[in-house]
mmCIF file of C-alpha atoms and ligand atoms in Angstrom:
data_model
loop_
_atom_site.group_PDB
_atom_site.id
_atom_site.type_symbol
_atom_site.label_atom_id
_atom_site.label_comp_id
_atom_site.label_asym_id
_atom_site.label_seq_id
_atom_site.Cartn_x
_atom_site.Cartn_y
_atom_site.Cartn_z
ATOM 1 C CA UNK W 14 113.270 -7.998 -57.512
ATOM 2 C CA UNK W 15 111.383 -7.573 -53.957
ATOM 3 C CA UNK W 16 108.370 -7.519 -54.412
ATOM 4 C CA UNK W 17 106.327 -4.642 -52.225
ATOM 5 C CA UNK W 18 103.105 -7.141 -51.486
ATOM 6 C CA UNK W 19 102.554 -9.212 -48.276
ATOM 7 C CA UNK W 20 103.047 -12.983 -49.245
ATOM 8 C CA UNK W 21 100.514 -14.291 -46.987
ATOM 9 C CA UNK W 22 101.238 -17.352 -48.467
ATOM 10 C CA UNK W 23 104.467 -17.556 -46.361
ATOM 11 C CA UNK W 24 103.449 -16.604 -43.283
ATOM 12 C CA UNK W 25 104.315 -18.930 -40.331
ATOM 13 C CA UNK W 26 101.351 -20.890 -39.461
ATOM 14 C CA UNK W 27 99.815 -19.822 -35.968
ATOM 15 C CA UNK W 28 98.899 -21.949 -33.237
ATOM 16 C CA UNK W 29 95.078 -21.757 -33.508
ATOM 17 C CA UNK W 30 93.331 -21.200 -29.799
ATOM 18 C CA UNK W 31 95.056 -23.600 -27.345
ATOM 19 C CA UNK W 32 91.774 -22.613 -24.895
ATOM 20 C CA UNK W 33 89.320 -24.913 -24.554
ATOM 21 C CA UNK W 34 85.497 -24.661 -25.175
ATOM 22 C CA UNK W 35 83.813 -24.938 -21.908
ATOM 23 C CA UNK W 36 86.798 -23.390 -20.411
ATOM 24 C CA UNK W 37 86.738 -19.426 -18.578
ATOM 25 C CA UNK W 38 88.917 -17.318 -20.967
ATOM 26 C CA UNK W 39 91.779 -15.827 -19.522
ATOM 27 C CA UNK W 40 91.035 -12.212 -18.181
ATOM 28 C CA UNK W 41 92.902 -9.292 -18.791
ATOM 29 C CA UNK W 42 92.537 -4.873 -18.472
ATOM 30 C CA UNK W 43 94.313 -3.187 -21.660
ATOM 31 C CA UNK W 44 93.494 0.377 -22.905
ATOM 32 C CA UNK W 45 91.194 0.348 -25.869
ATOM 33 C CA UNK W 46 89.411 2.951 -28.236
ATOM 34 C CA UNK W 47 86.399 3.203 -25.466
ATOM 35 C CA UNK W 48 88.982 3.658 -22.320
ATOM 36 C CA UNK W 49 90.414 0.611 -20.184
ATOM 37 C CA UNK W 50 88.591 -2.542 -20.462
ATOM 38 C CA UNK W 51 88.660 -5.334 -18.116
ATOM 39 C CA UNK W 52 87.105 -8.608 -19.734
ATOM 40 C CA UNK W 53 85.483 -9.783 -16.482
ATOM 41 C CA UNK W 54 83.647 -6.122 -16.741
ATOM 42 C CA UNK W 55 81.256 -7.876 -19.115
ATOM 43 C CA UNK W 56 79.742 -10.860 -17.172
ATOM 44 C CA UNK W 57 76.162 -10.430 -17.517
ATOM 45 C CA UNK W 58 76.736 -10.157 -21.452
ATOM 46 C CA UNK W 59 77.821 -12.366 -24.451
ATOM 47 C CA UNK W 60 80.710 -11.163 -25.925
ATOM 48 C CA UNK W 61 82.436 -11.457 -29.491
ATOM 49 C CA UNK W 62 86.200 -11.465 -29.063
ATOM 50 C CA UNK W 63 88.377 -11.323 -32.057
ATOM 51 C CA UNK W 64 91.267 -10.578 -33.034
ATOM 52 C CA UNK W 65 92.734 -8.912 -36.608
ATOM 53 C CA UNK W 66 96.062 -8.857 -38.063
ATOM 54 C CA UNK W 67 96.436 -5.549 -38.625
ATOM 55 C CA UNK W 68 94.987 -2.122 -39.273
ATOM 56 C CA UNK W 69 95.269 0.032 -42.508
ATOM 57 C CA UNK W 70 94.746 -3.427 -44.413
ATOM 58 C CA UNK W 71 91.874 -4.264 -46.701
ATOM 59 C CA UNK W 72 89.939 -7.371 -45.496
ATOM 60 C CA UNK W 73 90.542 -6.203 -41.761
ATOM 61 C CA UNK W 74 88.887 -3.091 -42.990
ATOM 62 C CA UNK W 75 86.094 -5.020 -44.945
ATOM 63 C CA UNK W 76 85.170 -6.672 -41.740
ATOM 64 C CA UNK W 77 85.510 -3.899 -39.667
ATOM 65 C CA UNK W 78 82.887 -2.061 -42.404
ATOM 66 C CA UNK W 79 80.534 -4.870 -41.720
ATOM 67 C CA UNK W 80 80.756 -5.254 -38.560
ATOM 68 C CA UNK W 81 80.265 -1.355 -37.288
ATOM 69 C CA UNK W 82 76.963 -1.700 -39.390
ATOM 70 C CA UNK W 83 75.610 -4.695 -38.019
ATOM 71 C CA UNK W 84 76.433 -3.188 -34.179
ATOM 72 C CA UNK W 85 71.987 -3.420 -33.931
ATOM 73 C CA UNK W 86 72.334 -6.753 -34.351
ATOM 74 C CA UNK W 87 74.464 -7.581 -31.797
ATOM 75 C CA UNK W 88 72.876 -5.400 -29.724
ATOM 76 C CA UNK W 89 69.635 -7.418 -30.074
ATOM 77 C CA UNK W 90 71.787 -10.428 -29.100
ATOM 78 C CA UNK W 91 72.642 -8.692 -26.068
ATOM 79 C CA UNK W 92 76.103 -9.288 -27.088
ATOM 80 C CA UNK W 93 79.551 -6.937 -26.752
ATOM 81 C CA UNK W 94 82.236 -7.067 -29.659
ATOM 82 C CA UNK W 95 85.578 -6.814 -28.467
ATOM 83 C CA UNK W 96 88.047 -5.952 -31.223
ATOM 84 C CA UNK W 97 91.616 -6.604 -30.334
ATOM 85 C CA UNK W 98 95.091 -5.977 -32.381
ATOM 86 C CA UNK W 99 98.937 -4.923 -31.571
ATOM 87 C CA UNK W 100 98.564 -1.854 -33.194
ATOM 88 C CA UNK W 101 98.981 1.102 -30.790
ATOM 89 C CA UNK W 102 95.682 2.771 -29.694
ATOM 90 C CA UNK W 103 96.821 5.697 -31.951
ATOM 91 C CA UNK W 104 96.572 4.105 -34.957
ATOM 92 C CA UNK W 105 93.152 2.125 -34.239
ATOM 93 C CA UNK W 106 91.847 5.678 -33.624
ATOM 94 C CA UNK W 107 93.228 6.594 -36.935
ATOM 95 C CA UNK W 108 92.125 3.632 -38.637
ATOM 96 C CA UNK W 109 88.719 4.044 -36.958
ATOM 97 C CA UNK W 110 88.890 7.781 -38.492
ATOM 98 C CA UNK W 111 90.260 6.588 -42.150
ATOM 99 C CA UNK W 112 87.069 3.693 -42.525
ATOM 100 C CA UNK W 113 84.637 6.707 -41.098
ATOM 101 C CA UNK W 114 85.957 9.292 -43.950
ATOM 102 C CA UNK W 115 86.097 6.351 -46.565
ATOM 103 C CA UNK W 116 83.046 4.310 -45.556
ATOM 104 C CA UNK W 117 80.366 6.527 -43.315
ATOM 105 C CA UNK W 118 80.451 4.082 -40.435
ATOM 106 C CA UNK W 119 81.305 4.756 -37.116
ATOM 107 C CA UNK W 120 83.603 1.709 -35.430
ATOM 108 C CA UNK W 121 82.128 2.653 -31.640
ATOM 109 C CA UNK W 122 82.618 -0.858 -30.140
ATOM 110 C CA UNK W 123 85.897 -1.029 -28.222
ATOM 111 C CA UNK W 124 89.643 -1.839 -30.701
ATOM 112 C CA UNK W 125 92.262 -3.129 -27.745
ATOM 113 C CA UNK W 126 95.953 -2.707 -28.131
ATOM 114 C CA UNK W 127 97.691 -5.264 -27.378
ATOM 115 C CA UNK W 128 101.469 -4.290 -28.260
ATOM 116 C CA UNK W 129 103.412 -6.849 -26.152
ATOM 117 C CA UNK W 130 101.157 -9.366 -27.358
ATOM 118 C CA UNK W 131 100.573 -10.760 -24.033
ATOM 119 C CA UNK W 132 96.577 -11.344 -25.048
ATOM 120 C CA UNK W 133 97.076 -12.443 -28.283
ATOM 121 C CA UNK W 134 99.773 -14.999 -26.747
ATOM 122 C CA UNK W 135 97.383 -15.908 -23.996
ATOM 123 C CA UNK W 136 94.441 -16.891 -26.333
ATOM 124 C CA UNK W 137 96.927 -18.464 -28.941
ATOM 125 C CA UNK W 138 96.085 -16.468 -31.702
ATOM 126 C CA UNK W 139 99.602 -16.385 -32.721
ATOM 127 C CA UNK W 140 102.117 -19.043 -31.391
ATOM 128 C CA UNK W 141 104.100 -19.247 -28.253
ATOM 129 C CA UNK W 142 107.351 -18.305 -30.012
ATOM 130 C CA UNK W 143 106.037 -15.506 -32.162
ATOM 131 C CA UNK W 144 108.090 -12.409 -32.562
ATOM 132 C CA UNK W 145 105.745 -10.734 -34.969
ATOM 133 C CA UNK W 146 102.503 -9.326 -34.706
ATOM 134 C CA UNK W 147 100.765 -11.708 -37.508
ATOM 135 C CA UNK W 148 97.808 -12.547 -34.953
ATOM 136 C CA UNK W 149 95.409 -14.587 -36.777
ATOM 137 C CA UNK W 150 91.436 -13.575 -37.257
ATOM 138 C CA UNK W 151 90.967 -15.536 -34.609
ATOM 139 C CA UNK W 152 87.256 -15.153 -32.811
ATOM 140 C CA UNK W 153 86.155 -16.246 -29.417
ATOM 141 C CA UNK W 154 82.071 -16.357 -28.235
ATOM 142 C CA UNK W 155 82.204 -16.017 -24.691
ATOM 143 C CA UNK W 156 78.924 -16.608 -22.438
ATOM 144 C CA UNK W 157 77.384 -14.684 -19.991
ATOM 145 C CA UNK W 158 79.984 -16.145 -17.066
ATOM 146 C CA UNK W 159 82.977 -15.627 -19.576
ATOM 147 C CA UNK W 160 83.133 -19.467 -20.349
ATOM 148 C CA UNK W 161 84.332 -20.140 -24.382
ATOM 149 C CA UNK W 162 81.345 -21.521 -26.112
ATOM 150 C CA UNK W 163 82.866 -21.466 -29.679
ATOM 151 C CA UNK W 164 86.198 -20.554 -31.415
ATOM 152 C CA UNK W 165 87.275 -19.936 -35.389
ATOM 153 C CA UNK W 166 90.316 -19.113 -36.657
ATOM 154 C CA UNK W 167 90.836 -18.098 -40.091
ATOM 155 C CA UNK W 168 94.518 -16.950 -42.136
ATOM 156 C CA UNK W 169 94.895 -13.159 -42.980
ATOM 157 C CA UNK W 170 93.976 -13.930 -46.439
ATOM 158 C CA UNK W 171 90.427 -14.548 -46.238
ATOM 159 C CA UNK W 172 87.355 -12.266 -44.382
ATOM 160 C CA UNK W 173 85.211 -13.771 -41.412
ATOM 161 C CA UNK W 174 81.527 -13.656 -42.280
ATOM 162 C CA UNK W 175 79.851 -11.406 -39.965
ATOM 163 C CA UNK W 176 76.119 -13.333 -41.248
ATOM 164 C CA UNK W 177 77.727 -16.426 -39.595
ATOM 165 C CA UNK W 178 79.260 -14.611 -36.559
ATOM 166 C CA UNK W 179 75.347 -13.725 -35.892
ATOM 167 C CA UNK W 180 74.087 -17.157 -36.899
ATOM 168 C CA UNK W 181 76.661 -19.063 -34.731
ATOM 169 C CA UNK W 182 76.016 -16.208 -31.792
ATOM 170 C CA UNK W 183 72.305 -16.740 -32.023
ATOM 171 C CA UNK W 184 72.294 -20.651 -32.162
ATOM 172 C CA UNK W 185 74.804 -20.814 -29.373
ATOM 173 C CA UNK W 186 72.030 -18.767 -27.774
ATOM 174 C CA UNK W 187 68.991 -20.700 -28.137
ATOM 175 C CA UNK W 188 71.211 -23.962 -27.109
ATOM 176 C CA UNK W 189 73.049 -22.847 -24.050
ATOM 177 C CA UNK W 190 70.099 -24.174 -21.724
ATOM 178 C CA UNK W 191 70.756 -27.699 -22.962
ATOM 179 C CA UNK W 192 67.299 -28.301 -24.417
ATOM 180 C CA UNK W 193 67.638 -28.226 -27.920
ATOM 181 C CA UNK W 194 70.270 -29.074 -30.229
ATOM 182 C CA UNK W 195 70.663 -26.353 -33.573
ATOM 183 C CA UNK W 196 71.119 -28.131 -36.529
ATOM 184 C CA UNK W 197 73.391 -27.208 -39.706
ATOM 185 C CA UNK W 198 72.793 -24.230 -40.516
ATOM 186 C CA UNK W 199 69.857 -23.159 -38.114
ATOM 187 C CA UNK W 200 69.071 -19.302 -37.624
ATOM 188 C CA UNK W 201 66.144 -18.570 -35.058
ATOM 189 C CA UNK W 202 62.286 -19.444 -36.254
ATOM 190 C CA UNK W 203 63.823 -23.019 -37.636
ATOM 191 C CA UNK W 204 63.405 -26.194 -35.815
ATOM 192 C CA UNK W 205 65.274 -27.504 -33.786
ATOM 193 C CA UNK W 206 66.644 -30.606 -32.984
ATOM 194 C CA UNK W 207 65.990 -33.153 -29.899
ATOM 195 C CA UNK W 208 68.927 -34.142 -27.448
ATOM 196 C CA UNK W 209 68.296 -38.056 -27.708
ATOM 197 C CA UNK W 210 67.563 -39.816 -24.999
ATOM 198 C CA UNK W 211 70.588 -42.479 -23.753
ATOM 199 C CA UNK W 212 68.248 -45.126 -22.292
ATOM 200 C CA UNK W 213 67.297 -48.269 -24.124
ATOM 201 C CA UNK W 214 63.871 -48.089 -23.041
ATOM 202 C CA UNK W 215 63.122 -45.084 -25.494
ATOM 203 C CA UNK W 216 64.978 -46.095 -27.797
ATOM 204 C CA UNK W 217 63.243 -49.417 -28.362
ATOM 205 C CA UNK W 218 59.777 -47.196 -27.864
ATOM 206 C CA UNK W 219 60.704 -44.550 -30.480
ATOM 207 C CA UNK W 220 58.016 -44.643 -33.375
ATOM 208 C CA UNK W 221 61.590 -45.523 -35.672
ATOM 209 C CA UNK W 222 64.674 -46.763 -36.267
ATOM 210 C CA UNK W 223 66.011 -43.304 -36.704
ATOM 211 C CA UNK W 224 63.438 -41.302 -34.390
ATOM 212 C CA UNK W 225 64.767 -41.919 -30.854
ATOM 213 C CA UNK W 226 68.174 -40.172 -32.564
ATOM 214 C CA UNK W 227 66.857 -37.446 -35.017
ATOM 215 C CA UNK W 228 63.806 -35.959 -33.923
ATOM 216 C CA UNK W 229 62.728 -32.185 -34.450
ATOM 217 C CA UNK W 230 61.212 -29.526 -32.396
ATOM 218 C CA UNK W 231 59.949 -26.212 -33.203
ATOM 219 C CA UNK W 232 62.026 -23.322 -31.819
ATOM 220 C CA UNK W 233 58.950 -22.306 -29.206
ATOM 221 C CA UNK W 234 61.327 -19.322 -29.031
ATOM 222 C CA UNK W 235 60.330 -16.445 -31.208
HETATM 223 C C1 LIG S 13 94.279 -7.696 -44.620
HETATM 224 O O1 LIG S 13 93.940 -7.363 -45.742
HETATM 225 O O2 LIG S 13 93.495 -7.686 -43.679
HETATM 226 C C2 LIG S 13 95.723 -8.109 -44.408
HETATM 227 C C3 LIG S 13 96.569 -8.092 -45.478
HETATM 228 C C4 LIG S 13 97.887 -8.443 -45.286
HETATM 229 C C5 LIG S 13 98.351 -8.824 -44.028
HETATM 230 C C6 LIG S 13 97.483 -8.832 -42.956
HETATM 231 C C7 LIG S 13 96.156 -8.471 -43.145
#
């Protein structure tokens, strides 16, 4: 017998981002639940683009719970997120309406449709070739000037952590200047690490054998 369940285990692997970090992501203008949005509209801003597989499904939903209530802390990043799917605009709006009835939240940052799957093709979250719709949760951090400064991509089995979106957002923050390098697992208030120096000289001056290469710094930021 059929049986009525997704089998995630079969779907066709997806080509994971073919952009490149350092690279401008592509722009594009496609209707979303705030009204047409044009990417390059949001220079000025960080902005967290990612992708979902599909509405009315329950870890999309879990993440979309999370992430409508942690919209402050974005904020306080100074950050945009960007939510982007094939489903019609219709049914994000319903979906949007089902998690508010079901949940209390309110999903007010912008759901794109994307139904010829020219932006999901563009960014790679699904491959070249795909007919279907099974877009990876695929989630690009884009700098002020629209350049990719980190990508994940994870199957439609498992939920992102929105506590790591913010970590990785915040640490890609407090790095982008080039001063400091964030360590495993840093969040803001932790030290930081050095960028070591490439000349002999310092390194045969350094106080160690490890120092002139691991040396920390107090995050002078908050
Ligand atoms: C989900 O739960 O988000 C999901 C389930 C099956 C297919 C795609 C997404």
């Amino acid at each position: 017998m059929m049986s009525e369940r997704f089998d995630l285990s079969a779907a066709p692997l997806p080509a994971c981002s073919p952009l490149r970090l350092g690279e401008v992501a592509p722009d594009f203008t496609a209707r979303s639940t705030r009204g047409v949005l044009t990417l390059s509209d949001l220079r000025g801003r960080w902005v967290v683009l990612f992708s979902h597989p599909a509405d009315f499904t329950p870890v999309c939903t879990s993440e979309f719970v999370a992430l409508a209530r942690a919209r402050d802390r974005f904020e306080a990043l100074g950050t945009e997120l960007v939510a982007l799917s094939v489903d019609s605009l219709f049914s994000h709006l319903a979906w949007i309406r089902a998690i508010h009835d079901r949940f209390g939240v309110a999903v007010d940052f912008p759901i794109i449709e994307d139904p010829t799957l020219e932006i999901a093709r563009a960014y790679g979250m699904i491959g070249p070739d795909a007919v279907d719709a099974s877009a990876v949760r695929s989630t690009y951090f884009l700098d002020p000037e629209g350049v990719l400064r980190a990508s994940t991509c994870y199957p439609a089995s498992a939920g992102r952590s929105v506590e790591e979106m913010l970590r990785l957002l915040a640490a890609l923050q407090r790095v982008h200047d080039g001063s400091a390098l964030a360590p495993e697992g840093w969040t803001p208030g932790d030290d930081l690490l050095r960028v070591p120096s490439q000349s002999v000289a310092d390194v045969l001056a350094a106080d160690s054998g490890t120092e002139w290469f691991y040396a920390t710094m107090p995050d002078g930021k908050r």
